[in-house]
Amino acid sequence: MRSATDAPPPAGPGDGTGGPGGAGGAGGPEGDGQPAVASRGATNARWVWRQAWPVLLTLGVVLVIWAIISATGAVSTSSLPSPATVWSTFWRLVRDGTIPTATAKTVLRLVVAFGIALVVGTLLGIGLSASSLARRSIGSLVVALRAVPPIAWLPLAAVWFGLNEKAVVFVAIVGGFPSVTLATSNSLRQVPPLLHRAGQTLGAHGWTLYRSIVFPAAVPGYVGGIQLAWGYCWWSLLAGELVTHAARAVGLGQELVRSQRQDQAAEVIAILLVIIAIGMVVDLVIFGLIDRRLRVRRGLTLR
Amino acid sequence: MNTDEDTPVPVGQAPHRRWGQVGESGVMYPLPPEVAAPKLSFLRVSKTYLSARGEPVQAVADVTFDVAPGEFVCILGPSGCGKTTVLNILAGLVQPTSGEALMDGKPIPPASPDRAMLFQEPALFPWQSIRGNVEFALKLIGVPAGERADRAMTWLSKVHLTRFADARPHELSAGMRQRAALARALACDPQVLLADEPFGSLDAQARELLQDELQRVWAENRKTFVFVTHNVREAVFLADRVLLMSAPPGRFLEEQRIRTPRPRNYEDVLIAKVVADIHEHLVEEVDKVVAREIGH
């Protein structure tokens, strides 16, 4: 019937790069096309590649410049080893188990610390969003925590736990959880009142309202905040490892200091590259995929 | 056309006038044959808010009216006249400062699915499909999981959205989203429907389509309906009775019974006449609002 004139705006493929799904916009003469269900043909793998190639290209350019500098001899090879030297050093450290062991240790600490920061921070954030008294009291404490550079907690942590793994993880938790708390509280409080009211008139109250409407509505803001929080957690963890290099449980930070003590610039750079790689995987791949999924599903992408 | 009920009645001057009651002058107001007891009623309801600066702002002043079961009432008035406040009180989202707001003779309970609400924005949940939105509402009123899909699709087909059941809200046009919200509201089989300018943000064409569709769907089971709008034609087209509200703070100025048989269409001469009448009154009120805003 007449509702045909009320068809949705012409649908393009969800990825916006003019992929093969262009038929959506060319429906009937009255725009009577299929709903603009984003063509899921753009698989995650393809998406990762589209995100990855500019990154790889940039890294390639940096690599070339680096190779040229070290080849001209402008900087001594003991300060800036050639890419080839770093590459062979990297493989040596991989084969002798140094990098795998250290990476596993550090990543495990990250998972534990960020996991605890997520749980504590999220619960605290939910509490803060629910009560203005809690925001003014406990909330101000959380803000106070954020004023202290996380690594400045290490001396205290060392007194409590000794200069060991526990202290490092403690510093990483303290580095991450205040940001998680604020991200949770802010994202929950930014849920449009309209959705609250809509939920209430549909019969959702109390916990049901939160679980089925407020939490899902807050997810995009929450994920954005969590992405920053993981970064703080990661920096705090590495800073902690650098300072607790005497500890026996060896992570990437401790390996950095050891290489520096032995004046092994190639090893230092190789380990730095591992740290960079971990950061890029978490930010670009893990958070990138979550972010993309949210945007596609909720229509937050710009065409 | 010129019976007693068709002439404008200044509602504000007879705040206690109720159908079937004896007024102060000893005159008993006639009880319309189809009306037993009002479904909804406001008795001298006022609502005062605190503004952001902490000053009291009166949104609604001393409003009295009844809505009979199965009646379609449109509340019409200039912007800012407290129409939305009236609706929010009916929905149970806002408490009146004074006076009584009743449903079936009892104080209006907190928001619940027995009073479905259509907002100016469709208020669909963006993380669910259109069907998901309807099924979610059904789940909240306790419909068993096995029946939800069928019931959701039945209502989506009534608003011509079958093909778009699995689309997400952002993939639909504004008019389709509002139709989905209508399906979600009706699927819960509410006793009362409340609508707050639901077609206000639509273009003229989509708006007429939706009014037509709303009239058709409503006529199937005639739920009590309170529909707020600032569009005179819309009000006259849809309503059994139009209540005109004054410039803020909102009071009721007059009521008009619309006797045009249903289904109605826009070309109807009677509708055009009533629209012209009401329009004159409304323009006066809008002028007052504008004069006040400029005066400040």
mmCIF file of C-alpha atoms in Angstrom, chain A:
data_model
loop_
_atom_site.group_PDB
_atom_site.id
_atom_site.type_symbol
_atom_site.label_atom_id
_atom_site.label_comp_id
_atom_site.label_asym_id
_atom_site.label_seq_id
_atom_site.Cartn_x
_atom_site.Cartn_y
_atom_site.Cartn_z
ATOM 1 C CA MET A 1 0.000 0.000 0.000
ATOM 2 C CA ARG A 2 1.010 3.610 0.365
ATOM 3 C CA SER A 3 3.667 2.806 2.878
ATOM 4 C CA ALA A 4 5.964 1.997 -0.010
ATOM 5 C CA THR A 5 6.743 5.706 -0.298
ATOM 6 C CA ASP A 6 7.968 5.533 3.250
ATOM 7 C CA ALA A 7 10.863 3.259 2.419
ATOM 8 C CA PRO A 8 14.220 3.637 4.202
ATOM 9 C CA PRO A 9 16.993 5.804 2.826
ATOM 10 C CA PRO A 10 18.839 3.990 0.072
ATOM 11 C CA ALA A 11 21.145 1.440 1.544
ATOM 12 C CA GLY A 12 24.814 1.422 0.787
ATOM 13 C CA PRO A 13 27.225 -1.258 1.858
ATOM 14 C CA GLY A 14 28.144 -0.837 5.486
ATOM 15 C CA ASP A 15 31.854 -0.354 4.902
ATOM 16 C CA GLY A 16 31.452 2.774 2.833
ATOM 17 C CA THR A 17 34.223 1.933 0.403
ATOM 18 C CA GLY A 18 31.849 1.097 -2.403
ATOM 19 C CA GLY A 19 32.298 -2.635 -2.241
ATOM 20 C CA PRO A 20 30.273 -5.083 -4.299
ATOM 21 C CA GLY A 21 27.043 -4.481 -2.340
ATOM 22 C CA GLY A 22 25.998 -1.362 -4.278
ATOM 23 C CA ALA A 23 22.707 -2.907 -5.394
ATOM 24 C CA GLY A 24 21.057 -1.728 -2.156
ATOM 25 C CA GLY A 25 20.681 1.855 -3.343
ATOM 26 C CA ALA A 26 19.449 0.895 -6.782
ATOM 27 C CA GLY A 27 16.207 -0.728 -5.607
ATOM 28 C CA GLY A 28 12.837 0.304 -6.989
ATOM 29 C CA PRO A 29 12.186 3.703 -8.528
ATOM 30 C CA GLU A 30 10.574 4.771 -5.254
ATOM 31 C CA GLY A 31 13.558 3.741 -3.170
ATOM 32 C CA ASP A 32 11.691 0.565 -2.370
ATOM 33 C CA GLY A 33 14.887 -1.334 -1.597
ATOM 34 C CA GLN A 34 15.842 -3.919 0.950
ATOM 35 C CA PRO A 35 16.524 -2.672 4.464
ATOM 36 C CA ALA A 36 20.012 -1.284 4.712
ATOM 37 C CA VAL A 37 21.294 -4.323 6.544
ATOM 38 C CA ALA A 38 25.019 -3.687 6.281
ATOM 39 C CA SER A 39 26.492 -6.196 3.896
ATOM 40 C CA ARG A 40 28.283 -8.522 6.245
ATOM 41 C CA GLY A 41 30.325 -9.562 3.217
ATOM 42 C CA ALA A 42 32.997 -7.238 4.522
ATOM 43 C CA THR A 43 34.275 -9.868 6.888
ATOM 44 C CA ASN A 44 36.315 -9.047 9.915
ATOM 45 C CA ALA A 45 39.416 -10.437 8.223
ATOM 46 C CA ARG A 46 39.020 -8.073 5.297
ATOM 47 C CA TRP A 47 38.384 -5.242 7.668
ATOM 48 C CA VAL A 48 41.556 -6.039 9.616
ATOM 49 C CA TRP A 49 43.522 -6.010 6.393
ATOM 50 C CA ARG A 50 42.070 -2.674 5.368
ATOM 51 C CA GLN A 51 43.059 -1.276 8.739
ATOM 52 C CA ALA A 52 46.438 -2.997 8.718
ATOM 53 C CA TRP A 53 47.951 -2.094 5.388
ATOM 54 C CA PRO A 54 48.450 1.632 6.083
ATOM 55 C CA VAL A 55 50.006 0.674 9.416
ATOM 56 C CA LEU A 56 52.332 -1.806 7.747
ATOM 57 C CA LEU A 57 53.204 0.703 5.044
ATOM 58 C CA THR A 58 54.050 3.335 7.649
ATOM 59 C CA LEU A 59 56.191 0.843 9.551
ATOM 60 C CA GLY A 60 57.902 -0.086 6.273
ATOM 61 C CA VAL A 61 58.802 3.548 5.593
ATOM 62 C CA VAL A 62 60.179 3.956 9.117
ATOM 63 C CA LEU A 63 62.179 0.766 8.607
ATOM 64 C CA VAL A 64 63.677 2.059 5.363
ATOM 65 C CA ILE A 65 64.676 5.398 6.918
ATOM 66 C CA TRP A 66 66.178 3.533 9.857
ATOM 67 C CA ALA A 67 68.130 1.255 7.516
ATOM 68 C CA ILE A 68 69.440 4.239 5.525
ATOM 69 C CA ILE A 69 70.572 6.062 8.669
ATOM 70 C CA SER A 70 72.425 3.083 10.060
ATOM 71 C CA ALA A 71 73.921 2.263 6.606
ATOM 72 C CA THR A 72 75.364 5.765 6.195
ATOM 73 C CA GLY A 73 77.147 5.340 9.513
ATOM 74 C CA ALA A 74 75.922 8.732 10.751
ATOM 75 C CA VAL A 75 75.072 7.063 14.049
ATOM 76 C CA SER A 76 77.335 4.408 15.492
ATOM 77 C CA THR A 77 75.921 0.891 15.228
ATOM 78 C CA SER A 78 76.319 0.419 18.988
ATOM 79 C CA SER A 79 73.747 3.190 19.510
ATOM 80 C CA LEU A 80 71.508 2.440 16.554
ATOM 81 C CA PRO A 81 71.998 -1.071 15.213
ATOM 82 C CA SER A 82 70.744 -1.795 11.693
ATOM 83 C CA PRO A 83 67.294 -3.346 11.224
ATOM 84 C CA ALA A 84 68.998 -6.574 10.177
ATOM 85 C CA THR A 85 70.963 -6.747 13.421
ATOM 86 C CA VAL A 86 67.819 -6.084 15.479
ATOM 87 C CA TRP A 87 65.964 -8.751 13.496
ATOM 88 C CA SER A 88 68.612 -11.383 14.103
ATOM 89 C CA THR A 89 68.842 -10.354 17.759
ATOM 90 C CA PHE A 90 65.068 -10.642 18.025
ATOM 91 C CA TRP A 91 65.141 -14.193 16.621
ATOM 92 C CA ARG A 92 67.995 -15.130 18.935
ATOM 93 C CA LEU A 93 65.954 -13.891 21.923
ATOM 94 C CA VAL A 94 62.907 -15.749 20.656
ATOM 95 C CA ARG A 95 64.843 -18.991 20.170
ATOM 96 C CA ASP A 96 66.608 -18.870 23.517
ATOM 97 C CA GLY A 97 63.214 -18.323 25.172
ATOM 98 C CA THR A 98 63.902 -14.888 26.589
ATOM 99 C CA ILE A 99 61.195 -13.047 24.693
ATOM 100 C CA PRO A 100 58.502 -15.756 24.888
ATOM 101 C CA THR A 101 59.000 -16.150 28.651
ATOM 102 C CA ALA A 102 59.081 -12.418 29.325
ATOM 103 C CA THR A 103 56.097 -11.761 27.059
ATOM 104 C CA ALA A 104 54.072 -14.494 28.704
ATOM 105 C CA LYS A 105 54.899 -13.121 32.145
ATOM 106 C CA THR A 106 54.034 -9.556 31.254
ATOM 107 C CA VAL A 107 50.854 -10.433 29.402
ATOM 108 C CA LEU A 108 49.732 -12.613 32.297
ATOM 109 C CA ARG A 109 50.318 -9.707 34.692
ATOM 110 C CA LEU A 110 48.382 -7.438 32.339
ATOM 111 C CA VAL A 111 45.456 -9.846 32.179
ATOM 112 C CA VAL A 112 45.350 -10.225 35.967
ATOM 113 C CA ALA A 113 45.790 -6.510 36.685
ATOM 114 C CA PHE A 114 43.386 -5.277 34.019
ATOM 115 C CA GLY A 115 40.874 -7.973 34.910
ATOM 116 C CA ILE A 116 40.863 -6.877 38.543
ATOM 117 C CA ALA A 117 40.773 -3.198 37.497
ATOM 118 C CA LEU A 118 37.773 -3.933 35.250
ATOM 119 C CA VAL A 119 35.796 -5.763 37.929
ATOM 120 C CA VAL A 120 36.568 -3.321 40.748
ATOM 121 C CA GLY A 121 36.278 -0.234 38.549
ATOM 122 C CA THR A 122 33.018 -1.312 36.908
ATOM 123 C CA LEU A 123 31.312 -2.197 40.187
ATOM 124 C CA LEU A 124 32.480 1.050 41.754
ATOM 125 C CA GLY A 125 31.377 2.997 38.677
ATOM 126 C CA ILE A 126 27.891 1.475 38.815
ATOM 127 C CA GLY A 127 27.698 2.512 42.461
ATOM 128 C CA LEU A 128 28.807 6.040 41.633
ATOM 129 C CA SER A 129 26.310 6.397 38.800
ATOM 130 C CA ALA A 130 23.468 5.407 41.104
ATOM 131 C CA SER A 131 24.090 7.828 43.949
ATOM 132 C CA SER A 132 25.117 11.462 43.944
ATOM 133 C CA LEU A 133 26.246 11.116 47.553
ATOM 134 C CA ALA A 134 28.576 8.297 46.474
ATOM 135 C CA ARG A 135 29.892 10.490 43.638
ATOM 136 C CA ARG A 136 30.673 13.324 46.006
ATOM 137 C CA SER A 137 32.328 11.064 48.596
ATOM 138 C CA ILE A 138 33.883 7.985 46.982
ATOM 139 C CA GLY A 139 33.983 9.695 43.590
ATOM 140 C CA SER A 140 36.293 12.383 44.900
ATOM 141 C CA LEU A 141 38.607 9.646 46.216
ATOM 142 C CA VAL A 142 38.761 8.092 42.754
ATOM 143 C CA VAL A 143 39.633 11.466 41.274
ATOM 144 C CA ALA A 144 42.323 11.853 43.948
ATOM 145 C CA LEU A 145 43.764 8.460 42.937
ATOM 146 C CA ARG A 146 43.993 9.603 39.332
ATOM 147 C CA ALA A 147 46.039 12.609 40.427
ATOM 148 C CA VAL A 148 48.894 10.326 41.550
ATOM 149 C CA PRO A 149 51.087 8.920 38.761
ATOM 150 C CA PRO A 150 50.604 5.162 39.225
ATOM 151 C CA ILE A 151 54.324 4.463 39.486
ATOM 152 C CA ALA A 152 54.428 6.754 42.537
ATOM 153 C CA TRP A 153 52.510 4.014 44.371
ATOM 154 C CA LEU A 154 55.401 1.594 43.927
ATOM 155 C CA PRO A 155 57.367 2.633 47.038
ATOM 156 C CA LEU A 156 54.275 2.065 49.155
ATOM 157 C CA ALA A 157 53.509 -1.200 47.349
ATOM 158 C CA ALA A 158 57.109 -2.298 47.921
ATOM 159 C CA VAL A 159 56.740 -1.650 51.646
ATOM 160 C CA TRP A 160 53.526 -3.680 51.727
ATOM 161 C CA PHE A 161 54.384 -6.567 49.410
ATOM 162 C CA GLY A 162 58.146 -6.343 48.874
ATOM 163 C CA LEU A 163 59.734 -5.373 45.568
ATOM 164 C CA ASN A 164 58.104 -8.232 43.683
ATOM 165 C CA GLU A 165 55.410 -9.273 41.275
ATOM 166 C CA LYS A 166 52.611 -8.366 43.654
ATOM 167 C CA ALA A 167 53.835 -4.785 43.850
ATOM 168 C CA VAL A 168 53.985 -4.502 40.056
ATOM 169 C CA VAL A 169 50.473 -5.868 39.608
ATOM 170 C CA PHE A 170 49.242 -3.588 42.378
ATOM 171 C CA VAL A 171 50.646 -0.557 40.554
ATOM 172 C CA ALA A 172 48.998 -1.645 37.304
ATOM 173 C CA ILE A 173 45.626 -2.092 39.030
ATOM 174 C CA VAL A 174 45.864 1.331 40.637
ATOM 175 C CA GLY A 175 46.821 2.726 37.248
ATOM 176 C CA GLY A 176 43.799 1.256 35.519
ATOM 177 C CA PHE A 177 40.831 1.064 37.847
ATOM 178 C CA PRO A 178 40.122 4.783 38.466
ATOM 179 C CA SER A 179 39.720 5.278 34.722
ATOM 180 C CA VAL A 180 37.444 2.242 34.498
ATOM 181 C CA THR A 181 35.365 3.651 37.361
ATOM 182 C CA LEU A 182 34.959 7.041 35.726
ATOM 183 C CA ALA A 183 34.254 5.506 32.316
ATOM 184 C CA THR A 184 31.537 3.300 33.827
ATOM 185 C CA SER A 185 29.937 6.040 35.855
ATOM 186 C CA ASN A 186 30.022 8.610 33.047
ATOM 187 C CA SER A 187 28.761 6.264 30.349
ATOM 188 C CA LEU A 188 25.854 5.155 32.556
ATOM 189 C CA ARG A 189 24.915 8.714 33.400
ATOM 190 C CA GLN A 190 24.967 9.718 29.745
ATOM 191 C CA VAL A 191 22.278 7.222 28.767
ATOM 192 C CA PRO A 192 19.452 9.381 27.344
ATOM 193 C CA PRO A 193 16.587 9.893 29.834
ATOM 194 C CA LEU A 194 14.261 8.989 26.965
ATOM 195 C CA LEU A 195 15.467 5.371 27.088
ATOM 196 C CA HIS A 196 14.943 5.291 30.864
ATOM 197 C CA ARG A 197 11.387 6.543 30.415
ATOM 198 C CA ALA A 198 10.691 4.223 27.507
ATOM 199 C CA GLY A 199 11.894 1.314 29.615
ATOM 200 C CA GLN A 200 9.773 2.343 32.566
ATOM 201 C CA THR A 201 6.611 2.652 30.512
ATOM 202 C CA LEU A 202 7.310 -0.822 29.109
ATOM 203 C CA GLY A 203 7.424 -2.116 32.651
ATOM 204 C CA ALA A 204 11.153 -2.292 33.330
ATOM 205 C CA HIS A 205 12.018 -1.083 36.804
ATOM 206 C CA GLY A 206 14.963 -1.382 39.166
ATOM 207 C CA TRP A 207 17.439 -4.089 38.281
ATOM 208 C CA THR A 208 15.547 -5.093 35.107
ATOM 209 C CA LEU A 209 15.745 -1.518 33.834
ATOM 210 C CA TYR A 210 19.495 -1.458 34.444
ATOM 211 C CA ARG A 211 20.248 -4.903 33.099
ATOM 212 C CA SER A 212 18.170 -4.744 29.956
ATOM 213 C CA ILE A 213 18.235 -1.062 29.010
ATOM 214 C CA VAL A 214 20.700 1.158 30.864
ATOM 215 C CA PHE A 215 23.710 -1.177 30.599
ATOM 216 C CA PRO A 216 23.308 -1.969 26.894
ATOM 217 C CA ALA A 217 22.739 1.720 26.149
ATOM 218 C CA ALA A 218 25.955 2.631 28.000
ATOM 219 C CA VAL A 219 28.179 0.124 26.184
ATOM 220 C CA PRO A 220 29.640 2.449 23.496
ATOM 221 C CA GLY A 221 30.769 5.032 26.051
ATOM 222 C CA TYR A 222 32.018 2.300 28.363
ATOM 223 C CA VAL A 223 34.132 0.660 25.671
ATOM 224 C CA GLY A 224 35.680 4.021 24.774
ATOM 225 C CA GLY A 225 36.646 4.591 28.404
ATOM 226 C CA ILE A 226 37.956 1.055 28.822
ATOM 227 C CA GLN A 227 40.232 1.510 25.834
ATOM 228 C CA LEU A 228 41.929 4.434 27.576
ATOM 229 C CA ALA A 229 42.006 2.556 30.874
ATOM 230 C CA TRP A 230 43.812 -0.457 29.426
ATOM 231 C CA GLY A 231 46.491 1.927 28.136
ATOM 232 C CA TYR A 232 47.032 3.379 31.609
ATOM 233 C CA CYS A 233 47.150 -0.146 33.000
ATOM 234 C CA TRP A 234 49.767 -1.185 30.423
ATOM 235 C CA TRP A 235 51.988 1.859 31.006
ATOM 236 C CA SER A 236 51.809 1.400 34.777
ATOM 237 C CA LEU A 237 52.685 -2.268 34.440
ATOM 238 C CA LEU A 238 55.759 -1.618 32.289
ATOM 239 C CA ALA A 239 56.872 1.261 34.503
ATOM 240 C CA GLY A 240 56.542 -1.055 37.485
ATOM 241 C CA GLU A 241 58.566 -3.773 35.744
ATOM 242 C CA LEU A 242 61.320 -1.320 34.859
ATOM 243 C CA VAL A 243 61.716 -0.293 38.476
ATOM 244 C CA THR A 244 61.440 -3.779 39.975
ATOM 245 C CA HIS A 245 64.102 -5.205 37.705
ATOM 246 C CA ALA A 246 65.656 -6.991 40.658
ATOM 247 C CA ALA A 247 62.623 -9.222 40.946
ATOM 248 C CA ARG A 248 63.171 -12.775 39.811
ATOM 249 C CA ALA A 249 59.962 -13.045 37.829
ATOM 250 C CA VAL A 250 61.250 -11.565 34.621
ATOM 251 C CA GLY A 251 58.936 -9.622 32.307
ATOM 252 C CA LEU A 252 59.492 -7.365 29.321
ATOM 253 C CA GLY A 253 60.279 -4.356 31.515
ATOM 254 C CA GLN A 254 62.915 -6.264 33.455
ATOM 255 C CA GLU A 255 64.405 -7.585 30.215
ATOM 256 C CA LEU A 256 64.664 -4.005 28.930
ATOM 257 C CA VAL A 257 66.703 -2.958 31.948
ATOM 258 C CA ARG A 258 68.894 -6.059 31.759
ATOM 259 C CA SER A 259 69.674 -5.400 28.072
ATOM 260 C CA GLN A 260 70.431 -1.793 28.814
ATOM 261 C CA ARG A 261 72.817 -2.823 31.618
ATOM 262 C CA GLN A 262 74.636 -5.086 29.190
ATOM 263 C CA ASP A 263 74.738 -2.206 26.682
ATOM 264 C CA GLN A 264 72.855 -4.260 24.108
ATOM 265 C CA ALA A 265 71.073 -1.621 22.021
ATOM 266 C CA ALA A 266 69.817 -4.269 19.563
ATOM 267 C CA GLU A 267 68.166 -6.214 22.393
ATOM 268 C CA VAL A 268 66.608 -3.072 23.839
ATOM 269 C CA ILE A 269 65.090 -2.208 20.468
ATOM 270 C CA ALA A 270 63.911 -5.781 19.874
ATOM 271 C CA ILE A 271 62.071 -5.816 23.216
ATOM 272 C CA LEU A 272 60.617 -2.355 22.598
ATOM 273 C CA LEU A 273 59.227 -3.686 19.321
ATOM 274 C CA VAL A 274 57.503 -6.510 21.197
ATOM 275 C CA ILE A 275 55.932 -3.972 23.570
ATOM 276 C CA ILE A 276 54.769 -1.880 20.622
ATOM 277 C CA ALA A 277 53.336 -4.953 18.906
ATOM 278 C CA ILE A 278 51.321 -5.958 21.978
ATOM 279 C CA GLY A 279 49.942 -2.440 22.313
ATOM 280 C CA MET A 280 48.951 -2.306 18.656
ATOM 281 C CA VAL A 281 47.277 -5.697 18.744
ATOM 282 C CA VAL A 282 45.175 -4.760 21.763
ATOM 283 C CA ASP A 283 44.270 -1.271 20.531
ATOM 284 C CA LEU A 284 43.811 -1.837 16.831
ATOM 285 C CA VAL A 285 42.642 -5.424 16.666
ATOM 286 C CA ILE A 286 40.782 -6.167 19.902
ATOM 287 C CA PHE A 287 39.304 -2.732 20.621
ATOM 288 C CA GLY A 288 39.104 -1.937 16.915
ATOM 289 C CA LEU A 289 36.902 -4.968 16.280
ATOM 290 C CA ILE A 290 34.679 -4.309 19.300
ATOM 291 C CA ASP A 291 34.312 -0.676 18.265
ATOM 292 C CA ARG A 292 33.517 -1.550 14.672
ATOM 293 C CA ARG A 293 30.957 -4.133 15.702
ATOM 294 C CA LEU A 294 29.198 -1.609 17.927
ATOM 295 C CA ARG A 295 29.220 1.030 15.222
ATOM 296 C CA VAL A 296 27.851 -1.240 12.540
ATOM 297 C CA ARG A 297 25.134 -2.681 14.757
ATOM 298 C CA ARG A 298 23.971 0.631 16.154
ATOM 299 C CA GLY A 299 24.299 2.699 13.010
ATOM 300 C CA LEU A 300 27.060 4.932 14.341
ATOM 301 C CA THR A 301 29.160 4.746 11.187
ATOM 302 C CA LEU A 302 29.406 7.692 8.839
ATOM 303 C CA ARG A 303 29.010 6.781 5.233
#
